[in-house]
PDB file of C-alpha atoms in Angstrom:
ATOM      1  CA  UNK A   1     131.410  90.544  95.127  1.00 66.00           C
ATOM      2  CA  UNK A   2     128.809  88.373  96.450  1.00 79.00           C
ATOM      3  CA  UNK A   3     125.207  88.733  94.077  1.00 89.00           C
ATOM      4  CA  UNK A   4     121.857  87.412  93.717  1.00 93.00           C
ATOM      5  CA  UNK A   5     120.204  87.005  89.956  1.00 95.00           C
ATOM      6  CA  UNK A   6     116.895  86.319  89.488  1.00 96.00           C
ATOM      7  CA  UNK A   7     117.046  84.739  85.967  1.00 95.00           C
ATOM      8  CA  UNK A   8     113.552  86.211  85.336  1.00 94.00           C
ATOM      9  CA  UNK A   9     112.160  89.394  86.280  1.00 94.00           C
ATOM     10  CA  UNK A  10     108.497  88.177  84.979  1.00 96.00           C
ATOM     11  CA  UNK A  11     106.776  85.426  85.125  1.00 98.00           C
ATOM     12  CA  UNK A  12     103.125  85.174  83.642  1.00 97.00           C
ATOM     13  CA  UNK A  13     101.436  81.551  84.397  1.00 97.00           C
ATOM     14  CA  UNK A  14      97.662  80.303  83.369  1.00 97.00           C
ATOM     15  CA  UNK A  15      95.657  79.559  86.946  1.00 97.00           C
ATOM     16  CA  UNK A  16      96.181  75.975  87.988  1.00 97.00           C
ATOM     17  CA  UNK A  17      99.529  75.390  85.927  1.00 98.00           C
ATOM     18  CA  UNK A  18     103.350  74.897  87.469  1.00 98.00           C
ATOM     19  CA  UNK A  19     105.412  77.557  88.201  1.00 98.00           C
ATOM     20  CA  UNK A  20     109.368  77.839  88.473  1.00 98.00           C
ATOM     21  CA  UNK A  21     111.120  81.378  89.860  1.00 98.00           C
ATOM     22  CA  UNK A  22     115.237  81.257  89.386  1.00 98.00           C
ATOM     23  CA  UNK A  23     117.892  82.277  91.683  1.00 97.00           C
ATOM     24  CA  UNK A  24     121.622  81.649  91.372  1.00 96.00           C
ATOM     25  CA  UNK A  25     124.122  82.849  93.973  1.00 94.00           C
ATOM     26  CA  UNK A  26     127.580  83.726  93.280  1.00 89.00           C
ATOM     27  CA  UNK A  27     129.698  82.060  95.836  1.00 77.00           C
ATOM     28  CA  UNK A  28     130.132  78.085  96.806  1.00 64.00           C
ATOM     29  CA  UNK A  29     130.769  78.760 100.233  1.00 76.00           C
ATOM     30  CA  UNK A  30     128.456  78.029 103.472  1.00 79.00           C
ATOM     31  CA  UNK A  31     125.166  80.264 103.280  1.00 87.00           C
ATOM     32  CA  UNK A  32     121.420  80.504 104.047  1.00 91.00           C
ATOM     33  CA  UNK A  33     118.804  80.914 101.742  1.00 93.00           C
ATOM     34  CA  UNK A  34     115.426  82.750 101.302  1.00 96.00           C
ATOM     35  CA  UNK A  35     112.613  83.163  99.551  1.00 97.00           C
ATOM     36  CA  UNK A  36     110.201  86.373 100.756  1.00 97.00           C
ATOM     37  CA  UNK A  37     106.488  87.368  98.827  1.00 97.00           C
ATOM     38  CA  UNK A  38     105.621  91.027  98.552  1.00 96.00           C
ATOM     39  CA  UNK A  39     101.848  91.903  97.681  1.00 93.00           C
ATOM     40  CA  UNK A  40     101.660  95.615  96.622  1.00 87.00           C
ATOM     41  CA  UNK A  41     102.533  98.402  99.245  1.00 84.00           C
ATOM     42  CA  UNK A  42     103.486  95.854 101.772  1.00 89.00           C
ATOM     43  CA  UNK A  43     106.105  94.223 103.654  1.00 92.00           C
ATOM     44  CA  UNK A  44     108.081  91.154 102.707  1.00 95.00           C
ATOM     45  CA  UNK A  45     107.082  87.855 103.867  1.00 96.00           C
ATOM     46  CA  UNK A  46     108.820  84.789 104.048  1.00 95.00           C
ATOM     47  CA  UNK A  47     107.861  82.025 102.304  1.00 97.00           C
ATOM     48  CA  UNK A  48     110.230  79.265 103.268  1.00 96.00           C
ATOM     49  CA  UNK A  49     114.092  78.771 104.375  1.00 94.00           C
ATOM     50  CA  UNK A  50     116.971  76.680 103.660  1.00 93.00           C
ATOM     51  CA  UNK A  51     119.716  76.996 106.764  1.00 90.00           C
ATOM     52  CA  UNK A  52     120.687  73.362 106.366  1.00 88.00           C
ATOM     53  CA  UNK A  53     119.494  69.562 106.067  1.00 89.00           C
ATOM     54  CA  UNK A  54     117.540  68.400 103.004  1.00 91.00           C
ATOM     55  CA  UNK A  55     118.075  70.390 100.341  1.00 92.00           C
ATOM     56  CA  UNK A  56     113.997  70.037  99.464  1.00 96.00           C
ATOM     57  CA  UNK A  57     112.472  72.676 101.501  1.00 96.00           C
ATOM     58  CA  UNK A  58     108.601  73.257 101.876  1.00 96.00           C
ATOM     59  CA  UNK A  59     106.840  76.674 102.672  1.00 95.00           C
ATOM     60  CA  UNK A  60     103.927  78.378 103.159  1.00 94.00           C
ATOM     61  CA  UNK A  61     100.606  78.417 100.754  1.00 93.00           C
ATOM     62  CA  UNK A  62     102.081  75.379  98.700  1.00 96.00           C
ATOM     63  CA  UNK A  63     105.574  76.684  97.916  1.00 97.00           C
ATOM     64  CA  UNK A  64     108.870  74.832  97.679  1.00 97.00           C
ATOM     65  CA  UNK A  65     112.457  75.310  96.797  1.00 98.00           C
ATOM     66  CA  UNK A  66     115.205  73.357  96.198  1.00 95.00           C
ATOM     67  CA  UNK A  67     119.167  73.920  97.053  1.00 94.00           C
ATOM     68  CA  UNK A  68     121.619  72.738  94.575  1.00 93.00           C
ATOM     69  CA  UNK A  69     125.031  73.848  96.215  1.00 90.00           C
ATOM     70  CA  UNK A  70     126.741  72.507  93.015  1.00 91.00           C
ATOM     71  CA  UNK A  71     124.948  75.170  90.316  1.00 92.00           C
ATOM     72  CA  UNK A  72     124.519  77.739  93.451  1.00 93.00           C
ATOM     73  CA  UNK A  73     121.201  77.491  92.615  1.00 95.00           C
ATOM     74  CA  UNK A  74     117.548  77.713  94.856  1.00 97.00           C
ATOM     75  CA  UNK A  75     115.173  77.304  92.548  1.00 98.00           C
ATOM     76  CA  UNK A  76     111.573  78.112  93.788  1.00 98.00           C
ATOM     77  CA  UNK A  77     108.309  76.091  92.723  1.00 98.00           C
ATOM     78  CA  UNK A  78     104.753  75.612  92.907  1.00 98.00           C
ATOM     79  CA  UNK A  79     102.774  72.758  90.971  1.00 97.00           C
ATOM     80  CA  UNK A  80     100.175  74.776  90.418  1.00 97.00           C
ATOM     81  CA  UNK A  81      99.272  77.912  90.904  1.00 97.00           C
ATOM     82  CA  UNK A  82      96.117  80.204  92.222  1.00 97.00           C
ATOM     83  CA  UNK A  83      95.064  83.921  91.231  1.00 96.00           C
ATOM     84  CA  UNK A  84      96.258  84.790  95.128  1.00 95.00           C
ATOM     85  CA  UNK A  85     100.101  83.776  93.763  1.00 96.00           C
ATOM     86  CA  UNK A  86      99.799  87.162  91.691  1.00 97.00           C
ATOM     87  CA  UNK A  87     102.719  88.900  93.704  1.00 96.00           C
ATOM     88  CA  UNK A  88     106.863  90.071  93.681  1.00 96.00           C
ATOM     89  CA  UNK A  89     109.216  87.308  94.709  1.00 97.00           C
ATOM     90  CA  UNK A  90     112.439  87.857  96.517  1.00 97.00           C
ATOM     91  CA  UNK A  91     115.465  85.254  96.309  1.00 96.00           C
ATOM     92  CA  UNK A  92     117.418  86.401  99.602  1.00 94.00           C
ATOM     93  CA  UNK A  93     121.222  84.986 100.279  1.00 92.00           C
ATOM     94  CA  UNK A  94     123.094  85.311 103.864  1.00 89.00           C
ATOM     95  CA  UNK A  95     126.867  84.285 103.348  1.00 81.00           C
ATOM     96  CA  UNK A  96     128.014  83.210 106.761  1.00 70.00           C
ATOM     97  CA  UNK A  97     130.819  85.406 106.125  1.00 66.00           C
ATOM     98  CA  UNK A  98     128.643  88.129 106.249  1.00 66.00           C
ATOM     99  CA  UNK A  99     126.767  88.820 109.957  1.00 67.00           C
ATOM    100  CA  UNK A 100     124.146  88.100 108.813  1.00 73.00           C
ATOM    101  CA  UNK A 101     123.195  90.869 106.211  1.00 83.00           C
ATOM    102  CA  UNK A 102     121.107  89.161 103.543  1.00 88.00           C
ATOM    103  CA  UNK A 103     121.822  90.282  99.796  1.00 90.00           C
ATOM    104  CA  UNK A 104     118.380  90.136  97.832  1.00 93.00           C
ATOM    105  CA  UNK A 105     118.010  90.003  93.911  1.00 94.00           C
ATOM    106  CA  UNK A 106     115.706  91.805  92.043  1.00 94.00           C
ATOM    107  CA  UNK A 107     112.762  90.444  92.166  1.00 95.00           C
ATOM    108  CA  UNK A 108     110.213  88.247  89.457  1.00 96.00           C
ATOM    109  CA  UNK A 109     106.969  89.636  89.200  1.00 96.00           C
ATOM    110  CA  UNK A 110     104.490  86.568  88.811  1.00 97.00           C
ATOM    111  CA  UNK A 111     101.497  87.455  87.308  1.00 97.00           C
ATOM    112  CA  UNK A 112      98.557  84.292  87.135  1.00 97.00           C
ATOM    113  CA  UNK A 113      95.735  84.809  84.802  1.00 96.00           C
ATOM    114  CA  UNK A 114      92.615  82.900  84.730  1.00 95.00           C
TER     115      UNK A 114
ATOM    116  CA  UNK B   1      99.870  90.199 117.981  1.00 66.00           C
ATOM    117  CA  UNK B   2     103.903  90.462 117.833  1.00 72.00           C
ATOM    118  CA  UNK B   3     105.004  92.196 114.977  1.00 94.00           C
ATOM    119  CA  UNK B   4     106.962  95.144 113.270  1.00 96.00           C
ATOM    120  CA  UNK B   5     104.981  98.029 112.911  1.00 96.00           C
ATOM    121  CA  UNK B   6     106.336 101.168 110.775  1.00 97.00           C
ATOM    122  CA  UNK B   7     104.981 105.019 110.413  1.00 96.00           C
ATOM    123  CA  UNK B   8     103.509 106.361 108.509  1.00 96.00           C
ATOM    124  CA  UNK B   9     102.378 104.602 106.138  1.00 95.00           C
ATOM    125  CA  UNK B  10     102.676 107.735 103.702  1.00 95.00           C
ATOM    126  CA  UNK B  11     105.110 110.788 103.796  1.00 94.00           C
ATOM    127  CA  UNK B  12     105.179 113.596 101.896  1.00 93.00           C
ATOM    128  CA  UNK B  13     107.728 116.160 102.143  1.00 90.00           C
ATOM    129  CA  UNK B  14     109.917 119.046 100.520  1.00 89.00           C
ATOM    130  CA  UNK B  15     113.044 119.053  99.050  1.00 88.00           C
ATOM    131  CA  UNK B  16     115.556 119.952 102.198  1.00 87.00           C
ATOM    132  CA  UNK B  17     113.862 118.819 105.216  1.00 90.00           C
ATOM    133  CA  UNK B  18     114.866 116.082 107.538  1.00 93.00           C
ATOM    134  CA  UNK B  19     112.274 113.498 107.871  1.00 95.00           C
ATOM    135  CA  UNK B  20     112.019 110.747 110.291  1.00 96.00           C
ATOM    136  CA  UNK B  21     110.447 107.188 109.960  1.00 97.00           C
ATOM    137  CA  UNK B  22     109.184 104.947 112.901  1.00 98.00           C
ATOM    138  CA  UNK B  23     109.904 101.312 113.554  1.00 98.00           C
ATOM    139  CA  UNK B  24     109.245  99.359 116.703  1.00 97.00           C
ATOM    140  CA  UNK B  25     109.177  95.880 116.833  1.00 97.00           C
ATOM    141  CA  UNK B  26     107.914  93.801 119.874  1.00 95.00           C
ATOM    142  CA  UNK B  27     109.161  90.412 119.099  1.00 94.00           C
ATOM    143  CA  UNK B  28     112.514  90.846 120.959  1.00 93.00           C
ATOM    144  CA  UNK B  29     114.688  90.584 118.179  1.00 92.00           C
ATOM    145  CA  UNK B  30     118.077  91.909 118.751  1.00 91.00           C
ATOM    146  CA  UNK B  31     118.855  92.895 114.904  1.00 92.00           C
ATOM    147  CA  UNK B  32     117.482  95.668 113.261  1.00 94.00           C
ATOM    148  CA  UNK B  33     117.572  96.841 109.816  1.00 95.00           C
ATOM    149  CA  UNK B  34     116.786  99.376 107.203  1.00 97.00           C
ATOM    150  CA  UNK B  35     116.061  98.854 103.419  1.00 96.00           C
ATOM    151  CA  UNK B  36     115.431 100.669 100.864  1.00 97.00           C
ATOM    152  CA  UNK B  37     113.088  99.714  97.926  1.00 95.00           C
ATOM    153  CA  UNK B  38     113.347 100.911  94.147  1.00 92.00           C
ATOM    154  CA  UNK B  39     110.788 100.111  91.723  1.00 84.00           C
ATOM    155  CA  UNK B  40     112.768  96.896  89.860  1.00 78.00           C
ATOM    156  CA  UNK B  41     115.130  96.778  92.036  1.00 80.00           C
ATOM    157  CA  UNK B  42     115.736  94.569  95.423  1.00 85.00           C
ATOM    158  CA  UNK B  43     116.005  95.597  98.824  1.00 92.00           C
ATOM    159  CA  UNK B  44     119.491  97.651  99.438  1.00 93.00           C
ATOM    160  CA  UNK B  45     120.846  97.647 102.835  1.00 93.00           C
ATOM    161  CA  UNK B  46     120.760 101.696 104.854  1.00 96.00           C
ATOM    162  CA  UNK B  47     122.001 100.275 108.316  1.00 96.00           C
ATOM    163  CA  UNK B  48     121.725  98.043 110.820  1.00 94.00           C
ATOM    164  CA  UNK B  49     121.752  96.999 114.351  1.00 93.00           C
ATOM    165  CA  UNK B  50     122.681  93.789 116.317  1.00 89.00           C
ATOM    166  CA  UNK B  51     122.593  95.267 119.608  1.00 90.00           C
ATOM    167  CA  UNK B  52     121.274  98.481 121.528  1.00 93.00           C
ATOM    168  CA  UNK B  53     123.517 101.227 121.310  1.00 94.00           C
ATOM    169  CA  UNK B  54     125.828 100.138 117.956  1.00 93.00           C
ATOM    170  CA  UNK B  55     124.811  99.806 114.912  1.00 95.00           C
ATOM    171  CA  UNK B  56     126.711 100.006 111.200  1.00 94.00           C
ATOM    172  CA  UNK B  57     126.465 101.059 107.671  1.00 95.00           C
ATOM    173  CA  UNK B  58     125.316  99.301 104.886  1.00 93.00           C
ATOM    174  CA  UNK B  59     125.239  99.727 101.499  1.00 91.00           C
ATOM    175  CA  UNK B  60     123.778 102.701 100.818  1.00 95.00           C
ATOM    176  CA  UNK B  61     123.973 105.176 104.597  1.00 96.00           C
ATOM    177  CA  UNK B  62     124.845 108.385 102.795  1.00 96.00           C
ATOM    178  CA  UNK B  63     122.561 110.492 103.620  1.00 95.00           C
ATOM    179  CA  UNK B  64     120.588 108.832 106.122  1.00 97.00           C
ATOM    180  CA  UNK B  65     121.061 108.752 110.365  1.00 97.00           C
ATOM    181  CA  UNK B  66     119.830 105.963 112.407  1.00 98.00           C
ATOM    182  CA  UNK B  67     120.054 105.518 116.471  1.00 97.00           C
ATOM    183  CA  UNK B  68     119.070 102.483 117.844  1.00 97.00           C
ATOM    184  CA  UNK B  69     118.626 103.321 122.365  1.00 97.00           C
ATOM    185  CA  UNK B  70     115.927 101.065 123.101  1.00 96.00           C
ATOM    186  CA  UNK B  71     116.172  96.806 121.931  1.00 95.00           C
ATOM    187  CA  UNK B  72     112.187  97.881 120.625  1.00 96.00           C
ATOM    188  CA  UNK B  73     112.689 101.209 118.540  1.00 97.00           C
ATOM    189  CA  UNK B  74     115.342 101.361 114.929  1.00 98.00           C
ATOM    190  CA  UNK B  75     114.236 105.396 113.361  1.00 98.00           C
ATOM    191  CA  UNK B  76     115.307 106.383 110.395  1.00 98.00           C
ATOM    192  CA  UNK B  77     115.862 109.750 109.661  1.00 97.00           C
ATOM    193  CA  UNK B  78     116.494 111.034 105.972  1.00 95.00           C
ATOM    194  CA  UNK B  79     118.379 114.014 105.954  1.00 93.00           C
ATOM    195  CA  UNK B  80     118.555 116.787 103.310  1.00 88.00           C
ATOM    196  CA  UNK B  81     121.908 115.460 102.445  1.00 86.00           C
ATOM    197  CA  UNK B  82     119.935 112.516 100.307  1.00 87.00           C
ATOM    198  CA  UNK B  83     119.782 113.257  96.998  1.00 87.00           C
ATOM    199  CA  UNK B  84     117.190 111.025  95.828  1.00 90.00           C
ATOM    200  CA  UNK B  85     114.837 110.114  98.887  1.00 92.00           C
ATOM    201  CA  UNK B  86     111.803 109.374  97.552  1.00 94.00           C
ATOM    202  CA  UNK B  87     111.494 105.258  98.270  1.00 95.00           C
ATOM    203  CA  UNK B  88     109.637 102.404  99.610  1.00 95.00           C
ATOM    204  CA  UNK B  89     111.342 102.156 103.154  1.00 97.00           C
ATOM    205  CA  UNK B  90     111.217  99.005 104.763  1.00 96.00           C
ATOM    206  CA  UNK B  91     111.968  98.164 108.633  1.00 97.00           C
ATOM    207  CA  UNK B  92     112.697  94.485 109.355  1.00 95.00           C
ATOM    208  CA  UNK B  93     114.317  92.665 112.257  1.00 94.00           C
ATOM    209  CA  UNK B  94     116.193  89.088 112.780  1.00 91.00           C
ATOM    210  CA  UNK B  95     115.809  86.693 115.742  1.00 84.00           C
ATOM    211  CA  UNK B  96     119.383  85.972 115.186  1.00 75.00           C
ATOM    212  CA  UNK B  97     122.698  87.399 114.102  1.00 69.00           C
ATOM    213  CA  UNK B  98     124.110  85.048 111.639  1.00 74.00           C
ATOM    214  CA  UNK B  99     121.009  83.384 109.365  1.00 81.00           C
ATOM    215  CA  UNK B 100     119.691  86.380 108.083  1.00 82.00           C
ATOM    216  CA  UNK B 101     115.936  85.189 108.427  1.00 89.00           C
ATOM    217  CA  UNK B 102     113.847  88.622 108.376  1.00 93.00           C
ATOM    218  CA  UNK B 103     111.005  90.106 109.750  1.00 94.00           C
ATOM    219  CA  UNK B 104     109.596  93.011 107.861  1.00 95.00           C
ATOM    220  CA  UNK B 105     107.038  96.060 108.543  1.00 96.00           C
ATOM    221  CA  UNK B 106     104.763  96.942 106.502  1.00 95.00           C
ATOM    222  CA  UNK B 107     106.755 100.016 104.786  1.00 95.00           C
ATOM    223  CA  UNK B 108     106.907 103.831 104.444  1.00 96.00           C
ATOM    224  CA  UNK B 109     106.348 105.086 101.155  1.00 95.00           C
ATOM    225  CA  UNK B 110     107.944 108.621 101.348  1.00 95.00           C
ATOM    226  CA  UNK B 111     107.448 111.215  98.460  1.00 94.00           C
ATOM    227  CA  UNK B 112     109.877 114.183  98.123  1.00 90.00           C
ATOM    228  CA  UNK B 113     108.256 116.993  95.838  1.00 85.00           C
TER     229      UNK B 113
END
């Protein structure tokens, strides 16, 4: 069966220090990956995307991920880290086998403290 | 502004009656979907729709009805059949079929007493 794992499901960082959320895949074949921020009581919002091309991939408020199709890994990362980061994080996987459903992991909480 | 927008915001309900939660979307999307949210858990897949008039099961559809007549509009209704409906209930739409790439409302937090 095709899964998502989150290797951790928190995360607590200092303000200002680096920051690296896991996510391994289960299959080798062709897919598109995702990374999506929830705040409390809201929606899901993408942070950045990886449907093909370089395998570094920048997103939104200082975020990046990287695709490693040999570990089935997309690792996301932030050099350093704000209060504001304090949020759930959502590794989302769409196997092209799949119509495009997307199968999410768990979620890592990442908690920043000052 | 284009956007999802879901209703309410906040549901409360008895045990056995059929509720129904709103989600229109005006970015002309033709995929539709329905998640479900449990605290430490991911999303899990209700149903979903690639085009007006069809749409399929996912994971989890037991106990839940969808109908999907206007490209804008994806209810959900939760039926009494659900044995454990109280959720976070999240709406979302794709511009495309095959990525994946979502959309999402803002959610429904319904609360079965």
């Amino acid at each position: 069966a095709q899964s998502v794992t989150q290797l951790d499901s928190q995360v607590p960082v200092f303000e200002e220090a680096p920051v690296e959320l896991r996510c391994n895949y289960s299959s080798s074949v062709s897919v598109y990956l995702f990374w999506y921020v929830q705040y409390p009581n809201q929606g899901l919002q993408l942070l950045l995307k990886y449907l093909s091309g370089s395998t570094l991939v920048k997103g939104i408020n200082g975020f990046e991920a990287e695709f490693n199709k040999s570990q089935t890994s997309f690792h996301l990362r932030k050099p350093s880290v704000h209060i504001s980061d304090t949020a759930e994080y959502f590794c989302a996987v769409t196997y092209n086998t799949n119509a495009g459903k997307s199968t999410f992991g768990d979620g890592t909480t990442l908690t920043v403290k000052p | 502004d284009g956007g999802i927008t879901q209703s309410p915001k906040y549901l409360f309900r008895k045990e056995g009656q059929n509720v129904t939660l709103s989600c229109e979307q005006n970015l002309n999307h033709d995929a539709m979907y329905w998640y479900r949210q449990d605290p430490g858990q991911g999303l899990r897949l209700i149903y979903y729709s690639q085009i007006v008039n069809d749409f399929q099961k996912g994971d989890i559809a037991e106990g839940y009805s969808v109908s999907r007549e206007k490209k804008e509009s994806f209810p959900l209704t939760v039926t009494s059949a659900q044995k454990n409906p109280t959720a976070f209930y999240l709406c979302a739409s794709s511009p495309t079929r095959n990525t994946g790439e979502l959309f999402f409302g803002e959610g429904s937090r319904l609360t079965v007493l």
